[in-house]
């Protein structure tokens, strides 16, 4: 989970920070991801009981990184297990539109991005996992084929897109586990790309590489040419791993109610975090639009300046032609008596020519600046489009989570009504049990009385028989 912070009056972030915030998911929050069988469970770190030994605070970077590694490992376990089970039940070759497969690649992408060192580029800092994946061909010669195929794909323009294509081709080869194991075993090479406490540098990375062996039982086929891997937004869909009450047939008592309440609280927390993310992205989009407007105004000022310089250049040309014509007339009239004036005119002509050259140079500089500003405008428009796509995806996920929240609330009300009915039925059964116990006691007492009467009658009969004899 990513650290979601409320809006504040902080300065507008740079483009690379906005892109990073849009691509990260919510696995950095103060929650711990764990598994209950095959379902996703979350516990807030503040609610976890402390051991007698002192533990690091939640603000400790090493503690937070360890929690992130554990969360990513558990999400990878759920994703791989769900993908294998659904693929075996489906019984056919998987393609790029299969939802569990898409979520698996998103989880793997976040695992590879965890703890990446930022590299400075022309547009700012950039984090890409394509660099570590390029090392695999040096460690495993068989990987050179897919690396060359990725570099030859015409539609890929970013390192992120090439890394996504590499993961898909490795899964098609059924060599993803082998490549990841070879990469993790060379931590001396990975240290160039990852921080010391990153997932790929710790034990969790080796565990995930071992889990990837199970994916060799599935068959996948991807068409890379028509797929846009550069602009995809990698957001983990946690709703795929939430427990559904209709899928189990156990006891319907307090256990189910507790599970539904836990899921409801998680959905509400996730809803709040996603709402904060949407608000932050909307604020960043507004800031980009304001910056775009400012650049447009500066471009208009530059255009006006270019037009002014062009007019000034035309005026200089006219003055130069007039001076030349005047010099010709003066030369024809009196070349001998007006030599001084001619030299002055030539000197002025040189000055005007030099001024014209300076104006032309300044005009070329202004044209170059205009072209650079137009290029920056296009890049900003593309960035705004990408942020709007990410915003639409997050809003869609927010609507899905709201629908799931309403469904869980309805199930909770139904469970409460069932519990009340069962309590009333239990009280009625207890009353009937008490009545039957009282009846049994009365019957036992009647039986004792009848036995006594029978004994009395037997004694009387014996006496009568004796008298008769």
PDB file of C-alpha atoms in Angstrom, residues 189-466:
ATOM      1  CA  UNK A 189      25.093  -7.123  -9.424  1.00  0.00           C
ATOM      2  CA  UNK A 190      21.689  -6.189  -7.997  1.00  0.00           C
ATOM      3  CA  UNK A 191      23.262  -3.805  -5.474  1.00  0.00           C
ATOM      4  CA  UNK A 192      23.836  -1.363  -8.360  1.00  0.00           C
ATOM      5  CA  UNK A 193      20.059  -1.055  -8.872  1.00  0.00           C
ATOM      6  CA  UNK A 194      18.477  -1.779  -5.446  1.00  0.00           C
ATOM      7  CA  UNK A 195      18.749  -0.503  -1.908  1.00  0.00           C
ATOM      8  CA  UNK A 196      20.204  -2.986   0.649  1.00  0.00           C
ATOM      9  CA  UNK A 197      16.781  -3.645   2.247  1.00  0.00           C
ATOM     10  CA  UNK A 198      14.841  -4.031  -1.029  1.00  0.00           C
ATOM     11  CA  UNK A 199      12.735  -7.131  -1.662  1.00  0.00           C
ATOM     12  CA  UNK A 200      15.082  -8.480  -4.341  1.00  0.00           C
ATOM     13  CA  UNK A 201      17.991  -8.246  -1.887  1.00  0.00           C
ATOM     14  CA  UNK A 202      16.251 -10.057   1.001  1.00  0.00           C
ATOM     15  CA  UNK A 203      14.839 -13.526   1.712  1.00  0.00           C
ATOM     16  CA  UNK A 204      11.362 -12.603   0.464  1.00  0.00           C
ATOM     17  CA  UNK A 205      12.676 -12.309  -3.089  1.00  0.00           C
ATOM     18  CA  UNK A 206      14.003 -15.898  -2.996  1.00  0.00           C
ATOM     19  CA  UNK A 207      10.644 -17.111  -1.646  1.00  0.00           C
ATOM     20  CA  UNK A 208       8.748 -15.407  -4.489  1.00  0.00           C
ATOM     21  CA  UNK A 209      11.178 -16.899  -7.032  1.00  0.00           C
ATOM     22  CA  UNK A 210      10.433 -20.342  -5.582  1.00  0.00           C
ATOM     23  CA  UNK A 211       6.678 -19.740  -5.821  1.00  0.00           C
ATOM     24  CA  UNK A 212       7.023 -18.892  -9.531  1.00  0.00           C
ATOM     25  CA  UNK A 213       7.900 -22.544 -10.276  1.00  0.00           C
ATOM     26  CA  UNK A 214       4.203 -23.406 -10.002  1.00  0.00           C
ATOM     27  CA  UNK A 215       3.422 -21.197 -13.027  1.00  0.00           C
ATOM     28  CA  UNK A 216       5.133 -23.721 -15.305  1.00  0.00           C
ATOM     29  CA  UNK A 217       1.879 -25.752 -15.356  1.00  0.00           C
ATOM     30  CA  UNK A 218      -0.070 -23.025 -17.187  1.00  0.00           C
ATOM     31  CA  UNK A 219       0.094 -22.045 -20.859  1.00  0.00           C
ATOM     32  CA  UNK A 220      -0.022 -18.381 -21.914  1.00  0.00           C
ATOM     33  CA  UNK A 221       0.047 -16.642 -25.281  1.00  0.00           C
ATOM     34  CA  UNK A 222       0.448 -12.858 -25.727  1.00  0.00           C
ATOM     35  CA  UNK A 223       0.324 -10.578 -28.771  1.00  0.00           C
ATOM     36  CA  UNK A 224       2.771  -7.748 -28.073  1.00  0.00           C
ATOM     37  CA  UNK A 225       2.378  -5.701 -31.252  1.00  0.00           C
ATOM     38  CA  UNK A 226      -1.079  -4.274 -30.579  1.00  0.00           C
ATOM     39  CA  UNK A 227      -0.729  -3.867 -26.797  1.00  0.00           C
ATOM     40  CA  UNK A 228       0.209  -0.512 -25.237  1.00  0.00           C
ATOM     41  CA  UNK A 229       2.534  -1.520 -22.386  1.00  0.00           C
ATOM     42  CA  UNK A 230       4.074   1.940 -21.902  1.00  0.00           C
ATOM     43  CA  UNK A 231       1.016   3.774 -20.547  1.00  0.00           C
ATOM     44  CA  UNK A 232      -0.654   1.046 -18.469  1.00  0.00           C
ATOM     45  CA  UNK A 233      -1.410   1.981 -14.842  1.00  0.00           C
ATOM     46  CA  UNK A 234      -0.232  -0.766 -12.453  1.00  0.00           C
ATOM     47  CA  UNK A 235      -2.844  -0.706  -9.654  1.00  0.00           C
ATOM     48  CA  UNK A 236      -3.443  -3.842  -7.559  1.00  0.00           C
ATOM     49  CA  UNK A 237      -7.148  -4.789  -7.469  1.00  0.00           C
ATOM     50  CA  UNK A 238      -7.635  -6.015  -3.901  1.00  0.00           C
ATOM     51  CA  UNK A 239     -11.330  -6.792  -4.538  1.00  0.00           C
ATOM     52  CA  UNK A 240     -10.275 -10.012  -6.325  1.00  0.00           C
ATOM     53  CA  UNK A 241      -8.916 -11.393  -3.063  1.00  0.00           C
ATOM     54  CA  UNK A 242     -11.685 -10.299  -0.673  1.00  0.00           C
ATOM     55  CA  UNK A 243     -13.700 -13.128   0.895  1.00  0.00           C
ATOM     56  CA  UNK A 244     -17.288 -13.631  -0.378  1.00  0.00           C
ATOM     57  CA  UNK A 245     -19.807 -15.076   2.095  1.00  0.00           C
ATOM     58  CA  UNK A 246     -21.680 -17.037  -0.626  1.00  0.00           C
ATOM     59  CA  UNK A 247     -18.626 -19.207  -1.311  1.00  0.00           C
ATOM     60  CA  UNK A 248     -18.570 -20.874   2.119  1.00  0.00           C
ATOM     61  CA  UNK A 249     -21.079 -23.178   3.799  1.00  0.00           C
ATOM     62  CA  UNK A 250     -20.035 -23.285   7.431  1.00  0.00           C
ATOM     63  CA  UNK A 251     -21.541 -22.071  10.676  1.00  0.00           C
ATOM     64  CA  UNK A 252     -23.576 -18.869  10.433  1.00  0.00           C
ATOM     65  CA  UNK A 253     -22.835 -17.573  13.933  1.00  0.00           C
ATOM     66  CA  UNK A 254     -20.494 -14.949  15.327  1.00  0.00           C
ATOM     67  CA  UNK A 255     -17.584 -16.085  13.131  1.00  0.00           C
ATOM     68  CA  UNK A 256     -19.299 -14.988   9.909  1.00  0.00           C
ATOM     69  CA  UNK A 257     -20.415 -11.692  11.416  1.00  0.00           C
ATOM     70  CA  UNK A 258     -16.856 -10.925  12.543  1.00  0.00           C
ATOM     71  CA  UNK A 259     -15.466 -11.745   9.092  1.00  0.00           C
ATOM     72  CA  UNK A 260     -18.054  -9.528   7.382  1.00  0.00           C
ATOM     73  CA  UNK A 261     -17.312  -6.655   9.769  1.00  0.00           C
ATOM     74  CA  UNK A 262     -13.572  -7.007   9.145  1.00  0.00           C
ATOM     75  CA  UNK A 263     -14.117  -6.922   5.395  1.00  0.00           C
ATOM     76  CA  UNK A 264     -16.472  -3.952   5.723  1.00  0.00           C
ATOM     77  CA  UNK A 265     -13.895  -1.999   7.782  1.00  0.00           C
ATOM     78  CA  UNK A 266     -11.186  -2.828   5.247  1.00  0.00           C
ATOM     79  CA  UNK A 267     -13.335  -1.661   2.332  1.00  0.00           C
ATOM     80  CA  UNK A 268     -14.126   1.585   4.142  1.00  0.00           C
ATOM     81  CA  UNK A 269     -10.424   2.186   4.868  1.00  0.00           C
ATOM     82  CA  UNK A 270      -9.509   1.392   1.265  1.00  0.00           C
ATOM     83  CA  UNK A 271     -12.294   3.689   0.105  1.00  0.00           C
ATOM     84  CA  UNK A 272     -10.900   6.563   2.174  1.00  0.00           C
ATOM     85  CA  UNK A 273      -7.374   6.039   0.858  1.00  0.00           C
ATOM     86  CA  UNK A 274      -8.554   5.875  -2.752  1.00  0.00           C
ATOM     87  CA  UNK A 275     -10.616   9.043  -2.271  1.00  0.00           C
ATOM     88  CA  UNK A 276      -7.522  10.814  -0.939  1.00  0.00           C
ATOM     89  CA  UNK A 277      -5.519   9.533  -3.940  1.00  0.00           C
ATOM     90  CA  UNK A 278      -8.164  10.791  -6.373  1.00  0.00           C
ATOM     91  CA  UNK A 279      -8.186  14.206  -4.693  1.00  0.00           C
ATOM     92  CA  UNK A 280      -4.386  14.434  -4.805  1.00  0.00           C
ATOM     93  CA  UNK A 281      -4.274  13.455  -8.489  1.00  0.00           C
ATOM     94  CA  UNK A 282      -7.027  15.971  -9.294  1.00  0.00           C
ATOM     95  CA  UNK A 283      -5.045  18.720  -7.551  1.00  0.00           C
ATOM     96  CA  UNK A 284      -1.914  17.742  -9.480  1.00  0.00           C
ATOM     97  CA  UNK A 285      -3.842  17.768 -12.777  1.00  0.00           C
ATOM     98  CA  UNK A 286      -5.148  21.258 -11.938  1.00  0.00           C
ATOM     99  CA  UNK A 287      -1.583  22.396 -11.220  1.00  0.00           C
ATOM    100  CA  UNK A 288      -0.436  21.009 -14.582  1.00  0.00           C
ATOM    101  CA  UNK A 289      -3.294  22.815 -16.336  1.00  0.00           C
ATOM    102  CA  UNK A 290      -2.262  26.097 -14.681  1.00  0.00           C
ATOM    103  CA  UNK A 291       1.341  25.509 -15.749  1.00  0.00           C
ATOM    104  CA  UNK A 292       0.115  24.745 -19.266  1.00  0.00           C
ATOM    105  CA  UNK A 293      -1.810  28.031 -19.322  1.00  0.00           C
ATOM    106  CA  UNK A 294       1.271  29.933 -18.149  1.00  0.00           C
ATOM    107  CA  UNK A 295       3.432  28.359 -20.860  1.00  0.00           C
ATOM    108  CA  UNK A 296       0.773  29.251 -23.460  1.00  0.00           C
ATOM    109  CA  UNK A 297       0.896  32.881 -22.363  1.00  0.00           C
ATOM    110  CA  UNK A 298       4.702  32.877 -22.524  1.00  0.00           C
ATOM    111  CA  UNK A 299       4.502  31.353 -26.006  1.00  0.00           C
ATOM    112  CA  UNK A 300       2.120  34.112 -27.102  1.00  0.00           C
ATOM    113  CA  UNK A 301       4.544  36.751 -25.747  1.00  0.00           C
ATOM    114  CA  UNK A 302       7.414  35.101 -27.620  1.00  0.00           C
ATOM    115  CA  UNK A 303       5.362  35.094 -30.846  1.00  0.00           C
ATOM    116  CA  UNK A 304       4.642  38.809 -30.420  1.00  0.00           C
ATOM    117  CA  UNK A 305       8.345  39.409 -29.860  1.00  0.00           C
ATOM    118  CA  UNK A 306       9.193  37.498 -33.056  1.00  0.00           C
ATOM    119  CA  UNK A 307       6.661  39.528 -35.026  1.00  0.00           C
ATOM    120  CA  UNK A 308       8.146  42.761 -33.632  1.00  0.00           C
ATOM    121  CA  UNK A 309      11.675  41.673 -34.592  1.00  0.00           C
ATOM    122  CA  UNK A 310      10.511  40.776 -38.109  1.00  0.00           C
ATOM    123  CA  UNK A 311       8.935  44.228 -38.517  1.00  0.00           C
ATOM    124  CA  UNK A 312      12.117  45.839 -37.231  1.00  0.00           C
ATOM    125  CA  UNK A 313      14.171  43.793 -39.697  1.00  0.00           C
ATOM    126  CA  UNK A 314      11.938  44.941 -42.568  1.00  0.00           C
ATOM    127  CA  UNK A 315      12.362  48.530 -41.450  1.00  0.00           C
ATOM    128  CA  UNK A 316      16.151  48.113 -41.368  1.00  0.00           C
ATOM    129  CA  UNK A 317      16.066  46.643 -44.879  1.00  0.00           C
ATOM    130  CA  UNK A 318      14.078  49.610 -46.151  1.00  0.00           C
ATOM    131  CA  UNK A 319      16.445  52.052 -44.499  1.00  0.00           C
ATOM    132  CA  UNK A 320      19.452  50.215 -45.926  1.00  0.00           C
ATOM    133  CA  UNK A 321      17.992  50.262 -49.438  1.00  0.00           C
ATOM    134  CA  UNK A 322      17.200  53.977 -49.058  1.00  0.00           C
ATOM    135  CA  UNK A 323      20.743  54.717 -47.903  1.00  0.00           C
ATOM    136  CA  UNK A 324      22.179  52.732 -50.814  1.00  0.00           C
ATOM    137  CA  UNK A 325      20.013  54.624 -53.264  1.00  0.00           C
ATOM    138  CA  UNK A 326      21.023  57.913 -51.683  1.00  0.00           C
ATOM    139  CA  UNK A 327      24.688  56.944 -51.918  1.00  0.00           C
ATOM    140  CA  UNK A 328      24.296  56.136 -55.602  1.00  0.00           C
ATOM    141  CA  UNK A 329      22.690  59.526 -56.290  1.00  0.00           C
ATOM    142  CA  UNK A 330      25.398  61.353 -54.340  1.00  0.00           C
ATOM    143  CA  UNK A 331      28.105  59.474 -56.254  1.00  0.00           C
ATOM    144  CA  UNK A 332      26.610  60.465 -59.600  1.00  0.00           C
ATOM    145  CA  UNK A 333      26.258  64.158 -58.689  1.00  0.00           C
ATOM    146  CA  UNK A 334      29.629  64.841 -57.165  1.00  0.00           C
ATOM    147  CA  UNK A 335      32.148  62.092 -56.490  1.00  0.00           C
ATOM    148  CA  UNK A 336      34.998  64.502 -55.892  1.00  0.00           C
ATOM    149  CA  UNK A 337      33.454  67.139 -53.627  1.00  0.00           C
ATOM    150  CA  UNK A 338      31.381  64.824 -51.393  1.00  0.00           C
ATOM    151  CA  UNK A 339      33.874  62.051 -50.560  1.00  0.00           C
ATOM    152  CA  UNK A 340      33.565  62.653 -46.835  1.00  0.00           C
ATOM    153  CA  UNK A 341      29.768  62.313 -46.940  1.00  0.00           C
ATOM    154  CA  UNK A 342      30.136  59.092 -48.965  1.00  0.00           C
ATOM    155  CA  UNK A 343      32.454  57.588 -46.374  1.00  0.00           C
ATOM    156  CA  UNK A 344      30.010  58.536 -43.643  1.00  0.00           C
ATOM    157  CA  UNK A 345      27.178  56.914 -45.592  1.00  0.00           C
ATOM    158  CA  UNK A 346      29.235  53.754 -46.090  1.00  0.00           C
ATOM    159  CA  UNK A 347      30.028  53.683 -42.383  1.00  0.00           C
ATOM    160  CA  UNK A 348      26.339  54.074 -41.560  1.00  0.00           C
ATOM    161  CA  UNK A 349      25.546  51.324 -44.090  1.00  0.00           C
ATOM    162  CA  UNK A 350      27.961  48.986 -42.338  1.00  0.00           C
ATOM    163  CA  UNK A 351      26.384  49.789 -38.994  1.00  0.00           C
ATOM    164  CA  UNK A 352      22.888  49.166 -40.368  1.00  0.00           C
ATOM    165  CA  UNK A 353      24.071  45.888 -41.957  1.00  0.00           C
ATOM    166  CA  UNK A 354      25.593  44.781 -38.648  1.00  0.00           C
ATOM    167  CA  UNK A 355      22.350  45.714 -36.876  1.00  0.00           C
ATOM    168  CA  UNK A 356      20.428  43.658 -39.407  1.00  0.00           C
ATOM    169  CA  UNK A 357      22.662  40.647 -38.789  1.00  0.00           C
ATOM    170  CA  UNK A 358      22.179  41.027 -35.036  1.00  0.00           C
ATOM    171  CA  UNK A 359      18.419  41.217 -35.497  1.00  0.00           C
ATOM    172  CA  UNK A 360      18.459  38.088 -37.664  1.00  0.00           C
ATOM    173  CA  UNK A 361      20.473  36.196 -35.020  1.00  0.00           C
ATOM    174  CA  UNK A 362      18.056  37.269 -32.306  1.00  0.00           C
ATOM    175  CA  UNK A 363      15.182  36.184 -34.540  1.00  0.00           C
ATOM    176  CA  UNK A 364      16.743  32.725 -34.961  1.00  0.00           C
ATOM    177  CA  UNK A 365      17.175  32.460 -31.178  1.00  0.00           C
ATOM    178  CA  UNK A 366      13.520  33.417 -30.628  1.00  0.00           C
ATOM    179  CA  UNK A 367      12.391  30.830 -33.226  1.00  0.00           C
ATOM    180  CA  UNK A 368      14.455  28.143 -31.459  1.00  0.00           C
ATOM    181  CA  UNK A 369      12.916  29.098 -28.117  1.00  0.00           C
ATOM    182  CA  UNK A 370       9.464  28.937 -29.679  1.00  0.00           C
ATOM    183  CA  UNK A 371      10.119  25.413 -30.971  1.00  0.00           C
ATOM    184  CA  UNK A 372      11.378  24.301 -27.555  1.00  0.00           C
ATOM    185  CA  UNK A 373       8.278  25.733 -25.878  1.00  0.00           C
ATOM    186  CA  UNK A 374       6.012  23.957 -28.378  1.00  0.00           C
ATOM    187  CA  UNK A 375       7.798  20.664 -27.610  1.00  0.00           C
ATOM    188  CA  UNK A 376       7.379  21.265 -23.866  1.00  0.00           C
ATOM    189  CA  UNK A 377       3.670  21.985 -24.441  1.00  0.00           C
ATOM    190  CA  UNK A 378       3.220  18.663 -26.250  1.00  0.00           C
ATOM    191  CA  UNK A 379       4.984  16.784 -23.458  1.00  0.00           C
ATOM    192  CA  UNK A 380       2.796  18.469 -20.837  1.00  0.00           C
ATOM    193  CA  UNK A 381      -0.376  17.625 -22.803  1.00  0.00           C
ATOM    194  CA  UNK A 382       0.709  13.974 -22.979  1.00  0.00           C
ATOM    195  CA  UNK A 383       1.449  13.963 -19.241  1.00  0.00           C
ATOM    196  CA  UNK A 384      -2.003  15.456 -18.501  1.00  0.00           C
ATOM    197  CA  UNK A 385      -3.675  12.749 -20.625  1.00  0.00           C
ATOM    198  CA  UNK A 386      -1.808  10.019 -18.739  1.00  0.00           C
ATOM    199  CA  UNK A 387      -2.848  11.482 -15.361  1.00  0.00           C
ATOM    200  CA  UNK A 388      -6.464  11.702 -16.514  1.00  0.00           C
ATOM    201  CA  UNK A 389      -6.394   8.022 -17.546  1.00  0.00           C
ATOM    202  CA  UNK A 390      -4.985   7.088 -14.145  1.00  0.00           C
ATOM    203  CA  UNK A 391      -7.686   9.199 -12.485  1.00  0.00           C
ATOM    204  CA  UNK A 392     -10.435   7.426 -14.473  1.00  0.00           C
ATOM    205  CA  UNK A 393      -9.029   4.003 -13.488  1.00  0.00           C
ATOM    206  CA  UNK A 394      -8.899   4.957  -9.812  1.00  0.00           C
ATOM    207  CA  UNK A 395     -12.449   6.332  -9.921  1.00  0.00           C
ATOM    208  CA  UNK A 396     -13.679   3.085 -11.496  1.00  0.00           C
ATOM    209  CA  UNK A 397     -11.997   1.062  -8.748  1.00  0.00           C
ATOM    210  CA  UNK A 398     -13.525   3.413  -6.153  1.00  0.00           C
ATOM    211  CA  UNK A 399     -17.017   2.781  -7.581  1.00  0.00           C
ATOM    212  CA  UNK A 400     -16.427  -0.986  -7.477  1.00  0.00           C
ATOM    213  CA  UNK A 401     -15.347  -0.794  -3.856  1.00  0.00           C
ATOM    214  CA  UNK A 402     -18.408   1.273  -2.964  1.00  0.00           C
ATOM    215  CA  UNK A 403     -20.670  -1.335  -4.561  1.00  0.00           C
ATOM    216  CA  UNK A 404     -18.876  -4.061  -2.609  1.00  0.00           C
ATOM    217  CA  UNK A 405     -19.295  -2.018   0.580  1.00  0.00           C
ATOM    218  CA  UNK A 406     -23.082  -1.791   0.037  1.00  0.00           C
ATOM    219  CA  UNK A 407     -23.278  -5.512  -0.619  1.00  0.00           C
ATOM    220  CA  UNK A 408     -21.352  -6.323   2.571  1.00  0.00           C
ATOM    221  CA  UNK A 409     -23.622  -3.980   4.576  1.00  0.00           C
ATOM    222  CA  UNK A 410     -26.692  -5.794   3.244  1.00  0.00           C
ATOM    223  CA  UNK A 411     -25.179  -9.164   4.178  1.00  0.00           C
ATOM    224  CA  UNK A 412     -24.406  -7.877   7.670  1.00  0.00           C
ATOM    225  CA  UNK A 413     -28.053  -6.829   8.175  1.00  0.00           C
ATOM    226  CA  UNK A 414     -29.263 -10.225   6.948  1.00  0.00           C
ATOM    227  CA  UNK A 415     -26.898 -12.010   9.342  1.00  0.00           C
ATOM    228  CA  UNK A 416     -28.128  -9.887  12.290  1.00  0.00           C
ATOM    229  CA  UNK A 417     -31.758 -10.784  11.457  1.00  0.00           C
ATOM    230  CA  UNK A 418     -30.876 -14.521  11.298  1.00  0.00           C
ATOM    231  CA  UNK A 419     -29.167 -14.361  14.667  1.00  0.00           C
ATOM    232  CA  UNK A 420     -32.253 -12.719  16.256  1.00  0.00           C
ATOM    233  CA  UNK A 421     -34.564 -15.402  14.820  1.00  0.00           C
ATOM    234  CA  UNK A 422     -32.316 -18.163  16.094  1.00  0.00           C
ATOM    235  CA  UNK A 423     -32.243 -16.602  19.576  1.00  0.00           C
ATOM    236  CA  UNK A 424     -36.067 -16.517  19.688  1.00  0.00           C
ATOM    237  CA  UNK A 425     -36.242 -20.147  18.514  1.00  0.00           C
ATOM    238  CA  UNK A 426     -33.748 -21.206  21.204  1.00  0.00           C
ATOM    239  CA  UNK A 427     -35.844 -19.507  23.929  1.00  0.00           C
ATOM    240  CA  UNK A 428     -39.001 -21.275  22.709  1.00  0.00           C
ATOM    241  CA  UNK A 429     -37.202 -24.623  22.707  1.00  0.00           C
ATOM    242  CA  UNK A 430     -35.967 -24.017  26.243  1.00  0.00           C
ATOM    243  CA  UNK A 431     -39.565 -23.301  27.413  1.00  0.00           C
ATOM    244  CA  UNK A 432     -40.852 -26.474  25.765  1.00  0.00           C
ATOM    245  CA  UNK A 433     -37.995 -28.456  27.345  1.00  0.00           C
ATOM    246  CA  UNK A 434     -38.902 -27.140  30.795  1.00  0.00           C
ATOM    247  CA  UNK A 435     -42.591 -28.038  30.257  1.00  0.00           C
ATOM    248  CA  UNK A 436     -41.693 -31.572  29.152  1.00  0.00           C
ATOM    249  CA  UNK A 437     -39.421 -32.007  32.194  1.00  0.00           C
ATOM    250  CA  UNK A 438     -42.309 -30.999  34.520  1.00  0.00           C
ATOM    251  CA  UNK A 439     -44.661 -33.434  32.737  1.00  0.00           C
ATOM    252  CA  UNK A 440     -42.126 -36.242  33.112  1.00  0.00           C
ATOM    253  CA  UNK A 441     -41.851 -35.529  36.826  1.00  0.00           C
ATOM    254  CA  UNK A 442     -45.658 -35.688  37.172  1.00  0.00           C
ATOM    255  CA  UNK A 443     -45.785 -39.001  35.294  1.00  0.00           C
ATOM    256  CA  UNK A 444     -43.066 -40.445  37.536  1.00  0.00           C
ATOM    257  CA  UNK A 445     -45.023 -39.386  40.625  1.00  0.00           C
ATOM    258  CA  UNK A 446     -48.216 -40.945  39.179  1.00  0.00           C
ATOM    259  CA  UNK A 447     -46.331 -44.142  38.486  1.00  0.00           C
ATOM    260  CA  UNK A 448     -45.140 -44.305  42.085  1.00  0.00           C
ATOM    261  CA  UNK A 449     -48.729 -43.808  43.324  1.00  0.00           C
ATOM    262  CA  UNK A 450     -49.989 -46.568  41.046  1.00  0.00           C
ATOM    263  CA  UNK A 451     -47.301 -48.935  42.312  1.00  0.00           C
ATOM    264  CA  UNK A 452     -48.327 -48.215  45.873  1.00  0.00           C
ATOM    265  CA  UNK A 453     -52.020 -48.837  45.039  1.00  0.00           C
ATOM    266  CA  UNK A 454     -51.124 -52.093  43.304  1.00  0.00           C
ATOM    267  CA  UNK A 455     -49.219 -53.283  46.358  1.00  0.00           C
ATOM    268  CA  UNK A 456     -52.175 -52.355  48.595  1.00  0.00           C
ATOM    269  CA  UNK A 457     -54.592 -54.261  46.332  1.00  0.00           C
ATOM    270  CA  UNK A 458     -52.329 -57.320  46.330  1.00  0.00           C
ATOM    271  CA  UNK A 459     -52.192 -57.341  50.117  1.00  0.00           C
ATOM    272  CA  UNK A 460     -56.002 -56.995  50.335  1.00  0.00           C
ATOM    273  CA  UNK A 461     -56.476 -59.801  47.819  1.00  0.00           C
ATOM    274  CA  UNK A 462     -54.182 -62.086  49.758  1.00  0.00           C
ATOM    275  CA  UNK A 463     -56.106 -61.408  52.927  1.00  0.00           C
ATOM    276  CA  UNK A 464     -59.432 -62.210  51.208  1.00  0.00           C
ATOM    277  CA  UNK A 465     -58.046 -65.467  49.869  1.00  0.00           C
ATOM    278  CA  UNK A 466     -56.822 -66.473  53.298  1.00  0.00           C
TER     279      UNK A 466
END
